[in-house]
N, CA, C and O atoms as a Maestro MAE file, in Angstrom:
{
 s_m_m2io_version
 :::
 2.0.0
}

f_m_ct {
 s_m_title
 :::
 protein
 m_atom[332] {
  # First column is atom index #
  i_m_mmod_type
  r_m_x_coord
  r_m_y_coord
  r_m_z_coord
  i_m_residue_number
  s_m_chain_name
  s_m_pdb_residue_name
  s_m_pdb_atom_name
  i_m_atomic_number
  :::
  1 25 40.257 -5.760 139.063 1 A "GLY " " N  " 7
  2 3 39.481 -4.727 138.427 1 A "GLY " " CA " 6
  3 2 38.603 -5.278 137.325 1 A "GLY " " C  " 6
  4 15 38.549 -6.486 137.095 1 A "GLY " " O  " 8
  5 25 37.936 -4.401 136.668 2 A "GLY " " N  " 7
  6 3 37.091 -4.782 135.553 2 A "GLY " " CA " 6
  7 2 35.703 -5.179 136.003 2 A "GLY " " C  " 6
  8 15 35.409 -5.268 137.195 2 A "GLY " " O  " 8
  9 25 34.871 -5.412 135.031 3 A "LEU " " N  " 7
  10 3 33.494 -5.795 135.298 3 A "LEU " " CA " 6
  11 2 33.445 -7.244 135.749 3 A "LEU " " C  " 6
  12 15 33.911 -8.138 135.043 3 A "LEU " " O  " 8
  13 25 32.878 -7.473 136.929 4 A "LYS " " N  " 7
  14 3 32.784 -8.828 137.472 4 A "LYS " " CA " 6
  15 2 31.356 -9.330 137.342 4 A "LYS " " C  " 6
  16 15 30.416 -8.715 137.845 4 A "LYS " " O  " 8
  17 25 31.214 -10.447 136.665 5 A "MET " " N  " 7
  18 3 29.934 -11.131 136.570 5 A "MET " " CA " 6
  19 2 30.261 -12.592 136.856 5 A "MET " " C  " 6
  20 15 30.813 -13.280 135.997 5 A "MET " " O  " 8
  21 25 29.929 -13.074 138.051 6 A "PRO " " N  " 7
  22 3 30.425 -14.381 138.497 6 A "PRO " " CA " 6
  23 2 29.948 -15.567 137.674 6 A "PRO " " C  " 6
  24 15 30.555 -16.636 137.735 6 A "PRO " " O  " 8
  25 25 28.886 -15.407 136.915 7 A "TYR " " N  " 7
  26 3 28.357 -16.544 136.175 7 A "TYR " " CA " 6
  27 2 28.943 -16.663 134.775 7 A "TYR " " C  " 6
  28 15 28.442 -17.429 133.952 7 A "TYR " " O  " 8
  29 25 30.003 -15.908 134.503 8 A "ILE " " N  " 7
  30 3 30.666 -15.980 133.200 8 A "ILE " " CA " 6
  31 2 32.158 -16.183 133.430 8 A "ILE " " C  " 6
  32 15 32.778 -15.476 134.224 8 A "ILE " " O  " 8
  33 25 32.719 -17.149 132.730 9 A "GLU " " N  " 7
  34 3 34.159 -17.366 132.819 9 A "GLU " " CA " 6
  35 2 34.896 -16.184 132.197 9 A "GLU " " C  " 6
  36 15 34.460 -15.629 131.189 9 A "GLU " " O  " 8
  37 25 36.002 -15.810 132.800 10 A "GLY " " N  " 7
  38 3 36.780 -14.674 132.329 10 A "GLY " " CA " 6
  39 2 37.170 -14.771 130.871 10 A "GLY " " C  " 6
  40 15 37.158 -13.765 130.161 10 A "GLY " " O  " 8
  41 25 37.519 -15.968 130.408 11 A "THR " " N  " 7
  42 3 37.914 -16.121 129.007 11 A "THR " " CA " 6
  43 2 36.734 -15.877 128.081 11 A "THR " " C  " 6
  44 15 36.915 -15.365 126.977 11 A "THR " " O  " 8
  45 25 35.532 -16.232 128.509 12 A "ARG " " N  " 7
  46 3 34.348 -16.005 127.672 12 A "ARG " " CA " 6
  47 2 34.038 -14.522 127.554 12 A "ARG " " C  " 6
  48 15 33.553 -14.067 126.519 12 A "ARG " " O  " 8
  49 25 34.318 -13.763 128.619 13 A "LYS " " N  " 7
  50 3 34.113 -12.310 128.542 13 A "LYS " " CA " 6
  51 2 34.933 -11.740 127.391 13 A "LYS " " C  " 6
  52 15 34.417 -10.987 126.566 13 A "LYS " " O  " 8
  53 25 36.197 -12.099 127.341 14 A "ALA " " N  " 7
  54 3 37.084 -11.604 126.284 14 A "ALA " " CA " 6
  55 2 36.602 -12.076 124.911 14 A "ALA " " C  " 6
  56 15 36.636 -11.317 123.942 14 A "ALA " " O  " 8
  57 25 36.155 -13.322 124.833 15 A "ASP " " N  " 7
  58 3 35.650 -13.857 123.560 15 A "ASP " " CA " 6
  59 2 34.435 -13.064 123.083 15 A "ASP " " C  " 6
  60 15 34.346 -12.689 121.914 15 A "ASP " " O  " 8
  61 25 33.510 -12.815 123.992 16 A "ILE " " N  " 7
  62 3 32.288 -12.086 123.635 16 A "ILE " " CA " 6
  63 2 32.623 -10.654 123.239 16 A "ILE " " C  " 6
  64 15 32.078 -10.130 122.267 16 A "ILE " " O  " 8
  65 25 33.507 -10.031 123.979 17 A "LEU " " N  " 7
  66 3 33.914 -8.660 123.647 17 A "LEU " " CA " 6
  67 2 34.631 -8.597 122.301 17 A "LEU " " C  " 6
  68 15 34.681 -7.542 121.669 17 A "LEU " " O  " 8
  69 25 35.181 -9.720 121.869 18 A "SER " " N  " 7
  70 3 35.851 -9.788 120.565 18 A "SER " " CA " 6
  71 2 34.907 -10.191 119.441 18 A "SER " " C  " 6
  72 15 35.329 -10.321 118.291 18 A "SER " " O  " 8
  73 25 33.626 -10.390 119.767 19 A "GLY " " N  " 7
  74 3 32.650 -10.677 118.730 19 A "GLY " " CA " 6
  75 2 32.072 -12.075 118.730 19 A "GLY " " C  " 6
  76 15 31.218 -12.387 117.900 19 A "GLY " " O  " 8
  77 25 32.524 -12.937 119.656 20 A "ASP " " N  " 7
  78 3 31.960 -14.284 119.722 20 A "ASP " " CA " 6
  79 2 30.496 -14.200 120.166 20 A "ASP " " C  " 6
  80 15 30.129 -13.314 120.938 20 A "ASP " " O  " 8
  81 25 29.676 -15.107 119.686 21 A "VAL " " N  " 7
  82 3 28.253 -15.134 119.997 21 A "VAL " " CA " 6
  83 2 28.054 -15.715 121.400 21 A "VAL " " C  " 6
  84 15 28.654 -16.737 121.733 21 A "VAL " " O  " 8
  85 25 27.226 -15.080 122.216 22 A "PRO " " N  " 7
  86 3 26.932 -15.639 123.546 22 A "PRO " " CA " 6
  87 2 26.326 -17.036 123.428 22 A "PRO " " C  " 6
  88 15 25.561 -17.313 122.504 22 A "PRO " " O  " 8
  89 25 26.674 -17.917 124.376 23 A "ARG " " N  " 7
  90 3 26.180 -19.296 124.362 23 A "ARG " " CA " 6
  91 2 25.219 -19.592 125.508 23 A "ARG " " C  " 6
  92 15 24.489 -20.583 125.471 23 A "ARG " " O  " 8
  93 25 25.220 -18.733 126.523 24 A "THR " " N  " 7
  94 3 24.359 -18.956 127.688 24 A "THR " " CA " 6
  95 2 23.597 -17.666 127.980 24 A "THR " " C  " 6
  96 15 23.922 -16.602 127.453 24 A "THR " " O  " 8
  97 25 22.583 -17.782 128.826 25 A "VAL " " N  " 7
  98 3 21.833 -16.590 129.225 25 A "VAL " " CA " 6
  99 2 22.756 -15.608 129.935 25 A "VAL " " C  " 6
  100 15 22.663 -14.400 129.715 25 A "VAL " " O  " 8
  101 25 23.635 -16.110 130.778 26 A "GLY " " N  " 7
  102 3 24.582 -15.237 131.475 26 A "GLY " " CA " 6
  103 2 25.464 -14.468 130.505 26 A "GLY " " C  " 6
  104 15 25.718 -13.279 130.696 26 A "GLY " " O  " 8
  105 25 25.927 -15.147 129.468 27 A "GLU " " N  " 7
  106 3 26.756 -14.484 128.464 27 A "GLU " " CA " 6
  107 2 25.960 -13.456 127.684 27 A "GLU " " C  " 6
  108 15 26.486 -12.400 127.333 27 A "GLU " " O  " 8
  109 25 24.693 -13.754 127.406 28 A "LEU " " N  " 7
  110 3 23.839 -12.792 126.715 28 A "LEU " " CA " 6
  111 2 23.632 -11.543 127.573 28 A "LEU " " C  " 6
  112 15 23.706 -10.420 127.074 28 A "LEU " " O  " 8
  113 25 23.374 -11.746 128.854 29 A "VAL " " N  " 7
  114 3 23.214 -10.605 129.768 29 A "VAL " " CA " 6
  115 2 24.501 -9.786 129.818 29 A "VAL " " C  " 6
  116 15 24.460 -8.556 129.827 29 A "VAL " " O  " 8
  117 25 25.630 -10.464 129.850 30 A "PHE " " N  " 7
  118 3 26.919 -9.759 129.845 30 A "PHE " " CA " 6
  119 2 27.056 -8.896 128.600 30 A "PHE " " C  " 6
  120 15 27.424 -7.725 128.690 30 A "PHE " " O  " 8
  121 25 26.758 -9.477 127.432 31 A "GLU " " N  " 7
  122 3 26.905 -8.720 126.181 31 A "GLU " " CA " 6
  123 2 25.968 -7.512 126.150 31 A "GLU " " C  " 6
  124 15 26.381 -6.414 125.779 31 A "GLU " " O  " 8
  125 25 24.720 -7.715 126.535 32 A "ILE " " N  " 7
  126 3 23.769 -6.602 126.549 32 A "ILE " " CA " 6
  127 2 24.233 -5.525 127.526 32 A "ILE " " C  " 6
  128 15 24.176 -4.335 127.216 32 A "ILE " " O  " 8
  129 25 24.691 -5.942 128.702 33 A "THR " " N  " 7
  130 3 25.184 -4.987 129.701 33 A "THR " " CA " 6
  131 2 26.348 -4.177 129.146 33 A "THR " " C  " 6
  132 15 26.406 -2.961 129.333 33 A "THR " " O  " 8
  133 25 27.264 -4.837 128.471 34 A "MET " " N  " 7
  134 3 28.418 -4.132 127.916 34 A "MET " " CA " 6
  135 2 28.001 -3.150 126.826 34 A "MET " " C  " 6
  136 15 28.543 -2.048 126.751 34 A "MET " " O  " 8
  137 25 27.053 -3.532 125.986 35 A "VAL " " N  " 7
  138 3 26.553 -2.621 124.947 35 A "VAL " " CA " 6
  139 2 25.970 -1.377 125.601 35 A "VAL " " C  " 6
  140 15 26.245 -0.253 125.181 35 A "VAL " " O  " 8
  141 25 25.157 -1.592 126.637 36 A "VAL " " N  " 7
  142 3 24.529 -0.455 127.332 36 A "VAL " " CA " 6
  143 2 25.586 0.418 127.997 36 A "VAL " " C  " 6
  144 15 25.545 1.641 127.865 36 A "VAL " " O  " 8
  145 25 26.521 -0.183 128.699 37 A "LEU " " N  " 7
  146 3 27.553 0.599 129.381 37 A "LEU " " CA " 6
  147 2 28.404 1.395 128.393 37 A "LEU " " C  " 6
  148 15 28.805 2.522 128.684 37 A "LEU " " O  " 8
  149 25 28.678 0.816 127.237 38 A "ASN " " N  " 7
  150 3 29.451 1.523 126.221 38 A "ASN " " CA " 6
  151 2 28.648 2.630 125.550 38 A "ASN " " C  " 6
  152 15 29.228 3.590 125.042 38 A "ASN " " O  " 8
  153 25 27.333 2.512 125.541 39 A "PHE " " N  " 7
  154 3 26.464 3.540 124.969 39 A "PHE " " CA " 6
  155 2 26.356 4.761 125.885 39 A "PHE " " C  " 6
  156 15 26.298 5.897 125.413 39 A "PHE " " O  " 8
  157 25 26.330 4.520 127.183 40 A "LEU " " N  " 7
  158 3 26.137 5.614 128.142 40 A "LEU " " CA " 6
  159 2 27.331 6.560 128.154 40 A "LEU " " C  " 6
  160 15 28.467 6.130 127.954 40 A "LEU " " O  " 8
  161 25 27.082 7.838 128.386 41 A "PRO " " N  " 7
  162 3 28.197 8.783 128.516 41 A "PRO " " CA " 6
  163 2 28.991 8.508 129.795 41 A "PRO " " C  " 6
  164 15 28.549 7.749 130.657 41 A "PRO " " O  " 8
  165 25 30.150 9.125 129.906 42 A "ALA " " N  " 7
  166 3 31.028 8.905 131.056 42 A "ALA " " CA " 6
  167 2 30.336 9.240 132.379 42 A "ALA " " C  " 6
  168 15 30.546 8.562 133.385 42 A "ALA " " O  " 8
  169 25 29.520 10.278 132.372 43 A "LYS " " N  " 7
  170 3 28.779 10.665 133.577 43 A "LYS " " CA " 6
  171 2 27.286 10.671 133.259 43 A "LYS " " C  " 6
  172 15 26.707 11.721 132.982 43 A "LYS " " O  " 8
  173 25 26.671 9.492 133.300 44 A "PRO " " N  " 7
  174 3 25.262 9.414 132.913 44 A "PRO " " CA " 6
  175 2 24.351 10.172 133.878 44 A "PRO " " C  " 6
  176 15 24.601 10.253 135.081 44 A "PRO " " O  " 8
  177 25 23.303 10.714 133.306 45 A "ARG " " N  " 7
  178 3 22.256 11.374 134.075 45 A "ARG " " CA " 6
  179 2 21.030 10.463 134.029 45 A "ARG " " C  " 6
  180 15 21.009 9.468 133.304 45 A "ARG " " O  " 8
  181 25 20.019 10.815 134.807 46 A "PHE " " N  " 7
  182 3 18.804 10.010 134.829 46 A "PHE " " CA " 6
  183 2 18.236 9.850 133.424 46 A "PHE " " C  " 6
  184 15 17.812 8.757 133.049 46 A "PHE " " O  " 8
  185 25 18.224 10.923 132.647 47 A "ALA " " N  " 7
  186 3 17.658 10.869 131.294 47 A "ALA " " CA " 6
  187 2 18.390 9.850 130.423 47 A "ALA " " C  " 6
  188 15 17.775 9.225 129.559 47 A "ALA " " O  " 8
  189 25 19.700 9.675 130.642 48 A "ASP " " N  " 7
  190 3 20.460 8.681 129.877 48 A "ASP " " CA " 6
  191 2 20.003 7.264 130.235 48 A "ASP " " C  " 6
  192 15 19.797 6.429 129.355 48 A "ASP " " O  " 8
  193 25 19.849 7.006 131.531 49 A "TYR " " N  " 7
  194 3 19.356 5.699 131.960 49 A "TYR " " CA " 6
  195 2 17.937 5.463 131.454 49 A "TYR " " C  " 6
  196 15 17.597 4.361 131.023 49 A "TYR " " O  " 8
  197 25 17.118 6.502 131.509 50 A "ASP " " N  " 7
  198 3 15.742 6.415 131.035 50 A "ASP " " CA " 6
  199 2 15.715 6.073 129.543 50 A "ASP " " C  " 6
  200 15 14.907 5.252 129.109 50 A "ASP " " O  " 8
  201 25 16.578 6.688 128.778 51 A "THR " " N  " 7
  202 3 16.666 6.420 127.342 51 A "THR " " CA " 6
  203 2 17.056 4.965 127.081 51 A "THR " " C  " 6
  204 15 16.462 4.302 126.231 51 A "THR " " O  " 8
  205 25 18.044 4.479 127.806 52 A "VAL " " N  " 7
  206 3 18.501 3.096 127.621 52 A "VAL " " CA " 6
  207 2 17.410 2.111 128.012 52 A "VAL " " C  " 6
  208 15 17.175 1.131 127.305 52 A "VAL " " O  " 8
  209 25 16.744 2.362 129.131 53 A "ILE " " N  " 7
  210 3 15.671 1.462 129.559 53 A "ILE " " CA " 6
  211 2 14.550 1.448 128.519 53 A "ILE " " C  " 6
  212 15 13.983 0.393 128.236 53 A "ILE " " O  " 8
  213 25 14.230 2.599 127.955 54 A "GLY " " N  " 7
  214 3 13.232 2.659 126.891 54 A "GLY " " CA " 6
  215 2 13.648 1.869 125.667 54 A "GLY " " C  " 6
  216 15 12.826 1.180 125.062 54 A "GLY " " O  " 8
  217 25 14.917 1.962 125.297 55 A "ALA " " N  " 7
  218 3 15.413 1.205 124.144 55 A "ALA " " CA " 6
  219 2 15.357 -0.292 124.412 55 A "ALA " " C  " 6
  220 15 14.988 -1.069 123.531 55 A "ALA " " O  " 8
  221 25 15.723 -0.702 125.627 56 A "LEU " " N  " 7
  222 3 15.652 -2.119 125.975 56 A "LEU " " CA " 6
  223 2 14.213 -2.619 125.951 56 A "LEU " " C  " 6
  224 15 13.944 -3.725 125.481 56 A "LEU " " O  " 8
  225 25 13.293 -1.811 126.453 57 A "GLU " " N  " 7
  226 3 11.881 -2.186 126.428 57 A "GLU " " CA " 6
  227 2 11.379 -2.325 124.991 57 A "GLU " " C  " 6
  228 15 10.653 -3.269 124.679 57 A "GLU " " O  " 8
  229 25 11.755 -1.405 124.128 58 A "CYS " " N  " 7
  230 3 11.348 -1.487 122.719 58 A "CYS " " CA " 6
  231 2 11.947 -2.719 122.045 58 A "CYS " " C  " 6
  232 15 11.278 -3.372 121.244 58 A "CYS " " O  " 8
  233 25 13.193 -3.040 122.360 59 A "ALA " " N  " 7
  234 3 13.815 -4.238 121.789 59 A "ALA " " CA " 6
  235 2 13.076 -5.488 122.253 59 A "ALA " " C  " 6
  236 15 12.865 -6.413 121.469 59 A "ALA " " O  " 8
  237 25 12.681 -5.518 123.525 60 A "LYS " " N  " 7
  238 3 11.924 -6.652 124.054 60 A "LYS " " CA " 6
  239 2 10.598 -6.793 123.327 60 A "LYS " " C  " 6
  240 15 10.218 -7.889 122.916 60 A "LYS " " O  " 8
  241 25 9.897 -5.680 123.172 61 A "LEU " " N  " 7
  242 3 8.601 -5.715 122.500 61 A "LEU " " CA " 6
  243 2 8.732 -6.122 121.034 61 A "LEU " " C  " 6
  244 15 7.887 -6.851 120.514 61 A "LEU " " O  " 8
  245 25 9.766 -5.664 120.381 62 A "GLU " " N  " 7
  246 3 9.982 -6.020 118.974 62 A "GLU " " CA " 6
  247 2 10.267 -7.511 118.828 62 A "GLU " " C  " 6
  248 15 9.766 -8.153 117.905 62 A "GLU " " O  " 8
  249 25 11.072 -8.065 119.736 63 A "LEU " " N  " 7
  250 3 11.333 -9.496 119.720 63 A "LEU " " CA " 6
  251 2 10.042 -10.271 119.911 63 A "LEU " " C  " 6
  252 15 9.795 -11.250 119.206 63 A "LEU " " O  " 8
  253 25 9.214 -9.844 120.858 64 A "TYR " " N  " 7
  254 3 7.940 -10.521 121.089 64 A "TYR " " CA " 6
  255 2 7.044 -10.430 119.847 64 A "TYR " " C  " 6
  256 15 6.482 -11.428 119.398 64 A "TYR " " O  " 8
  257 25 6.926 -9.222 119.307 65 A "ARG " " N  " 7
  258 3 6.035 -8.997 118.159 65 A "ARG " " CA " 6
  259 2 6.444 -9.820 116.947 65 A "ARG " " C  " 6
  260 15 5.595 -10.414 116.281 65 A "ARG " " O  " 8
  261 25 7.738 -9.858 116.659 66 A "ARG " " N  " 7
  262 3 8.195 -10.494 115.429 66 A "ARG " " CA " 6
  263 2 8.465 -11.990 115.558 66 A "ARG " " C  " 6
  264 15 8.369 -12.712 114.566 66 A "ARG " " O  " 8
  265 25 8.797 -12.467 116.740 67 A "ARG " " N  " 7
  266 3 9.179 -13.875 116.884 67 A "ARG " " CA " 6
  267 2 8.234 -14.669 117.793 67 A "ARG " " C  " 6
  268 15 7.732 -15.723 117.401 67 A "ARG " " O  " 8
  269 25 7.997 -14.164 118.999 68 A "VAL " " N  " 7
  270 3 7.207 -14.942 119.957 68 A "VAL " " CA " 6
  271 2 5.751 -15.025 119.529 68 A "VAL " " C  " 6
  272 15 5.168 -16.109 119.545 68 A "VAL " " O  " 8
  273 25 5.153 -13.907 119.149 69 A "ALA " " N  " 7
  274 3 3.747 -13.918 118.740 69 A "ALA " " CA " 6
  275 2 3.547 -14.808 117.514 69 A "ALA " " C  " 6
  276 15 2.558 -15.535 117.431 69 A "ALA " " O  " 8
  277 25 4.470 -14.754 116.571 70 A "VAL " " N  " 7
  278 3 4.392 -15.600 115.370 70 A "VAL " " CA " 6
  279 2 4.474 -17.073 115.769 70 A "VAL " " C  " 6
  280 15 3.712 -17.898 115.264 70 A "VAL " " O  " 8
  281 25 5.381 -17.397 116.660 71 A "TYR " " N  " 7
  282 3 5.530 -18.769 117.156 71 A "TYR " " CA " 6
  283 2 4.241 -19.231 117.839 71 A "TYR " " C  " 6
  284 15 3.754 -20.330 117.574 71 A "TYR " " O  " 8
  285 25 3.693 -18.390 118.716 72 A "GLU " " N  " 7
  286 3 2.474 -18.763 119.434 72 A "GLU " " CA " 6
  287 2 1.291 -18.911 118.477 72 A "GLU " " C  " 6
  288 15 0.473 -19.815 118.647 72 A "GLU " " O  " 8
  289 25 1.192 -18.044 117.484 73 A "ASP " " N  " 7
  290 3 0.120 -18.178 116.491 73 A "ASP " " CA " 6
  291 2 0.220 -19.513 115.753 73 A "ASP " " C  " 6
  292 15 -0.794 -20.166 115.506 73 A "ASP " " O  " 8
  293 25 1.427 -19.913 115.406 74 A "GLN " " N  " 7
  294 3 1.636 -21.206 114.740 74 A "GLN " " CA " 6
  295 2 1.209 -22.349 115.652 74 A "GLN " " C  " 6
  296 15 0.559 -23.288 115.193 74 A "GLN " " O  " 8
  297 25 1.558 -22.289 116.920 75 A "LYS " " N  " 7
  298 3 1.192 -23.349 117.865 75 A "LYS " " CA " 6
  299 2 -0.318 -23.399 118.076 75 A "LYS " " C  " 6
  300 15 -0.871 -24.479 118.281 75 A "LYS " " O  " 8
  301 25 -0.993 -22.256 118.031 76 A "ILE " " N  " 7
  302 3 -2.458 -22.247 118.123 76 A "ILE " " CA " 6
  303 2 -3.055 -22.976 116.926 76 A "ILE " " C  " 6
  304 15 -3.994 -23.757 117.077 76 A "ILE " " O  " 8
  305 25 -2.507 -22.721 115.728 77 A "ARG " " N  " 7
  306 3 -3.000 -23.404 114.528 77 A "ARG " " CA " 6
  307 2 -2.765 -24.914 114.624 77 A "ARG " " C  " 6
  308 15 -3.603 -25.709 114.198 77 A "ARG " " O  " 8
  309 25 -1.612 -25.299 115.189 78 A "GLU " " N  " 7
  310 3 -1.281 -26.715 115.285 78 A "GLU " " CA " 6
  311 2 -2.077 -27.435 116.377 78 A "GLU " " C  " 6
  312 15 -2.532 -28.562 116.185 78 A "GLU " " O  " 8
  313 25 -2.238 -26.767 117.525 79 A "ASN " " N  " 7
  314 3 -2.761 -27.452 118.712 79 A "ASN " " CA " 6
  315 2 -4.121 -26.950 119.189 79 A "ASN " " C  " 6
  316 15 -4.696 -27.524 120.112 79 A "ASN " " O  " 8
  317 25 -4.635 -25.904 118.584 80 A "GLY " " N  " 7
  318 3 -5.877 -25.320 119.053 80 A "GLY " " CA " 6
  319 2 -5.634 -24.265 120.124 80 A "GLY " " C  " 6
  320 15 -4.598 -24.255 120.790 80 A "GLY " " O  " 8
  321 25 -6.605 -23.385 120.273 81 A "ASP " " N  " 7
  322 3 -6.491 -22.295 121.243 81 A "ASP " " CA " 6
  323 2 -6.809 -22.800 122.649 81 A "ASP " " C  " 6
  324 15 -7.291 -23.921 122.814 81 A "ASP " " O  " 8
  325 25 -6.545 -21.989 123.642 82 A "VAL " " N  " 7
  326 3 -6.776 -22.391 125.028 82 A "VAL " " CA " 6
  327 2 -8.242 -22.357 125.415 82 A "VAL " " C  " 6
  328 15 -8.617 -22.950 126.427 82 A "VAL " " O  " 8
  329 25 -9.081 -21.688 124.647 83 A "TYR " " N  " 7
  330 3 -10.510 -21.613 124.975 83 A "TYR " " CA " 6
  331 2 -11.353 -22.147 123.865 83 A "TYR " " C  " 6
  332 15 -12.579 -22.160 123.972 83 A "TYR " " O  " 8
  :::
 }
 m_bond[331] {
  # First column is bond index #
  i_m_from
  i_m_to
  i_m_order
  :::
  1 1 2 1
  2 2 3 1
  3 3 4 2
  4 3 5 1
  5 5 6 1
  6 6 7 1
  7 7 8 2
  8 7 9 1
  9 9 10 1
  10 10 11 1
  11 11 12 2
  12 11 13 1
  13 13 14 1
  14 14 15 1
  15 15 16 2
  16 15 17 1
  17 17 18 1
  18 18 19 1
  19 19 20 2
  20 19 21 1
  21 21 22 1
  22 22 23 1
  23 23 24 2
  24 23 25 1
  25 25 26 1
  26 26 27 1
  27 27 28 2
  28 27 29 1
  29 29 30 1
  30 30 31 1
  31 31 32 2
  32 31 33 1
  33 33 34 1
  34 34 35 1
  35 35 36 2
  36 35 37 1
  37 37 38 1
  38 38 39 1
  39 39 40 2
  40 39 41 1
  41 41 42 1
  42 42 43 1
  43 43 44 2
  44 43 45 1
  45 45 46 1
  46 46 47 1
  47 47 48 2
  48 47 49 1
  49 49 50 1
  50 50 51 1
  51 51 52 2
  52 51 53 1
  53 53 54 1
  54 54 55 1
  55 55 56 2
  56 55 57 1
  57 57 58 1
  58 58 59 1
  59 59 60 2
  60 59 61 1
  61 61 62 1
  62 62 63 1
  63 63 64 2
  64 63 65 1
  65 65 66 1
  66 66 67 1
  67 67 68 2
  68 67 69 1
  69 69 70 1
  70 70 71 1
  71 71 72 2
  72 71 73 1
  73 73 74 1
  74 74 75 1
  75 75 76 2
  76 75 77 1
  77 77 78 1
  78 78 79 1
  79 79 80 2
  80 79 81 1
  81 81 82 1
  82 82 83 1
  83 83 84 2
  84 83 85 1
  85 85 86 1
  86 86 87 1
  87 87 88 2
  88 87 89 1
  89 89 90 1
  90 90 91 1
  91 91 92 2
  92 91 93 1
  93 93 94 1
  94 94 95 1
  95 95 96 2
  96 95 97 1
  97 97 98 1
  98 98 99 1
  99 99 100 2
  100 99 101 1
  101 101 102 1
  102 102 103 1
  103 103 104 2
  104 103 105 1
  105 105 106 1
  106 106 107 1
  107 107 108 2
  108 107 109 1
  109 109 110 1
  110 110 111 1
  111 111 112 2
  112 111 113 1
  113 113 114 1
  114 114 115 1
  115 115 116 2
  116 115 117 1
  117 117 118 1
  118 118 119 1
  119 119 120 2
  120 119 121 1
  121 121 122 1
  122 122 123 1
  123 123 124 2
  124 123 125 1
  125 125 126 1
  126 126 127 1
  127 127 128 2
  128 127 129 1
  129 129 130 1
  130 130 131 1
  131 131 132 2
  132 131 133 1
  133 133 134 1
  134 134 135 1
  135 135 136 2
  136 135 137 1
  137 137 138 1
  138 138 139 1
  139 139 140 2
  140 139 141 1
  141 141 142 1
  142 142 143 1
  143 143 144 2
  144 143 145 1
  145 145 146 1
  146 146 147 1
  147 147 148 2
  148 147 149 1
  149 149 150 1
  150 150 151 1
  151 151 152 2
  152 151 153 1
  153 153 154 1
  154 154 155 1
  155 155 156 2
  156 155 157 1
  157 157 158 1
  158 158 159 1
  159 159 160 2
  160 159 161 1
  161 161 162 1
  162 162 163 1
  163 163 164 2
  164 163 165 1
  165 165 166 1
  166 166 167 1
  167 167 168 2
  168 167 169 1
  169 169 170 1
  170 170 171 1
  171 171 172 2
  172 171 173 1
  173 173 174 1
  174 174 175 1
  175 175 176 2
  176 175 177 1
  177 177 178 1
  178 178 179 1
  179 179 180 2
  180 179 181 1
  181 181 182 1
  182 182 183 1
  183 183 184 2
  184 183 185 1
  185 185 186 1
  186 186 187 1
  187 187 188 2
  188 187 189 1
  189 189 190 1
  190 190 191 1
  191 191 192 2
  192 191 193 1
  193 193 194 1
  194 194 195 1
  195 195 196 2
  196 195 197 1
  197 197 198 1
  198 198 199 1
  199 199 200 2
  200 199 201 1
  201 201 202 1
  202 202 203 1
  203 203 204 2
  204 203 205 1
  205 205 206 1
  206 206 207 1
  207 207 208 2
  208 207 209 1
  209 209 210 1
  210 210 211 1
  211 211 212 2
  212 211 213 1
  213 213 214 1
  214 214 215 1
  215 215 216 2
  216 215 217 1
  217 217 218 1
  218 218 219 1
  219 219 220 2
  220 219 221 1
  221 221 222 1
  222 222 223 1
  223 223 224 2
  224 223 225 1
  225 225 226 1
  226 226 227 1
  227 227 228 2
  228 227 229 1
  229 229 230 1
  230 230 231 1
  231 231 232 2
  232 231 233 1
  233 233 234 1
  234 234 235 1
  235 235 236 2
  236 235 237 1
  237 237 238 1
  238 238 239 1
  239 239 240 2
  240 239 241 1
  241 241 242 1
  242 242 243 1
  243 243 244 2
  244 243 245 1
  245 245 246 1
  246 246 247 1
  247 247 248 2
  248 247 249 1
  249 249 250 1
  250 250 251 1
  251 251 252 2
  252 251 253 1
  253 253 254 1
  254 254 255 1
  255 255 256 2
  256 255 257 1
  257 257 258 1
  258 258 259 1
  259 259 260 2
  260 259 261 1
  261 261 262 1
  262 262 263 1
  263 263 264 2
  264 263 265 1
  265 265 266 1
  266 266 267 1
  267 267 268 2
  268 267 269 1
  269 269 270 1
  270 270 271 1
  271 271 272 2
  272 271 273 1
  273 273 274 1
  274 274 275 1
  275 275 276 2
  276 275 277 1
  277 277 278 1
  278 278 279 1
  279 279 280 2
  280 279 281 1
  281 281 282 1
  282 282 283 1
  283 283 284 2
  284 283 285 1
  285 285 286 1
  286 286 287 1
  287 287 288 2
  288 287 289 1
  289 289 290 1
  290 290 291 1
  291 291 292 2
  292 291 293 1
  293 293 294 1
  294 294 295 1
  295 295 296 2
  296 295 297 1
  297 297 298 1
  298 298 299 1
  299 299 300 2
  300 299 301 1
  301 301 302 1
  302 302 303 1
  303 303 304 2
  304 303 305 1
  305 305 306 1
  306 306 307 1
  307 307 308 2
  308 307 309 1
  309 309 310 1
  310 310 311 1
  311 311 312 2
  312 311 313 1
  313 313 314 1
  314 314 315 1
  315 315 316 2
  316 315 317 1
  317 317 318 1
  318 318 319 1
  319 319 320 2
  320 319 321 1
  321 321 322 1
  322 322 323 1
  323 323 324 2
  324 323 325 1
  325 325 326 1
  326 326 327 1
  327 327 328 2
  328 327 329 1
  329 329 330 1
  330 330 331 1
  331 331 332 2
  :::
 }
}
């Protein structure tokens, strides 16, 4: 039983659920999945999934805006633009 994600060792699942920081992309996906599953009600409706997908999209955009764009702007200053 339980949530099966073949790319994560069973002991790491327990570690992550206990607060350990993910070390691999698979572990990060596991943690995000668990957060989402714990957020959803017992009997989710389409609107619940829609809300979660919107939140994930906003989190992605915020990460890009605050970290990736800043990183790319720095690299443009260091190396020049593509055009």
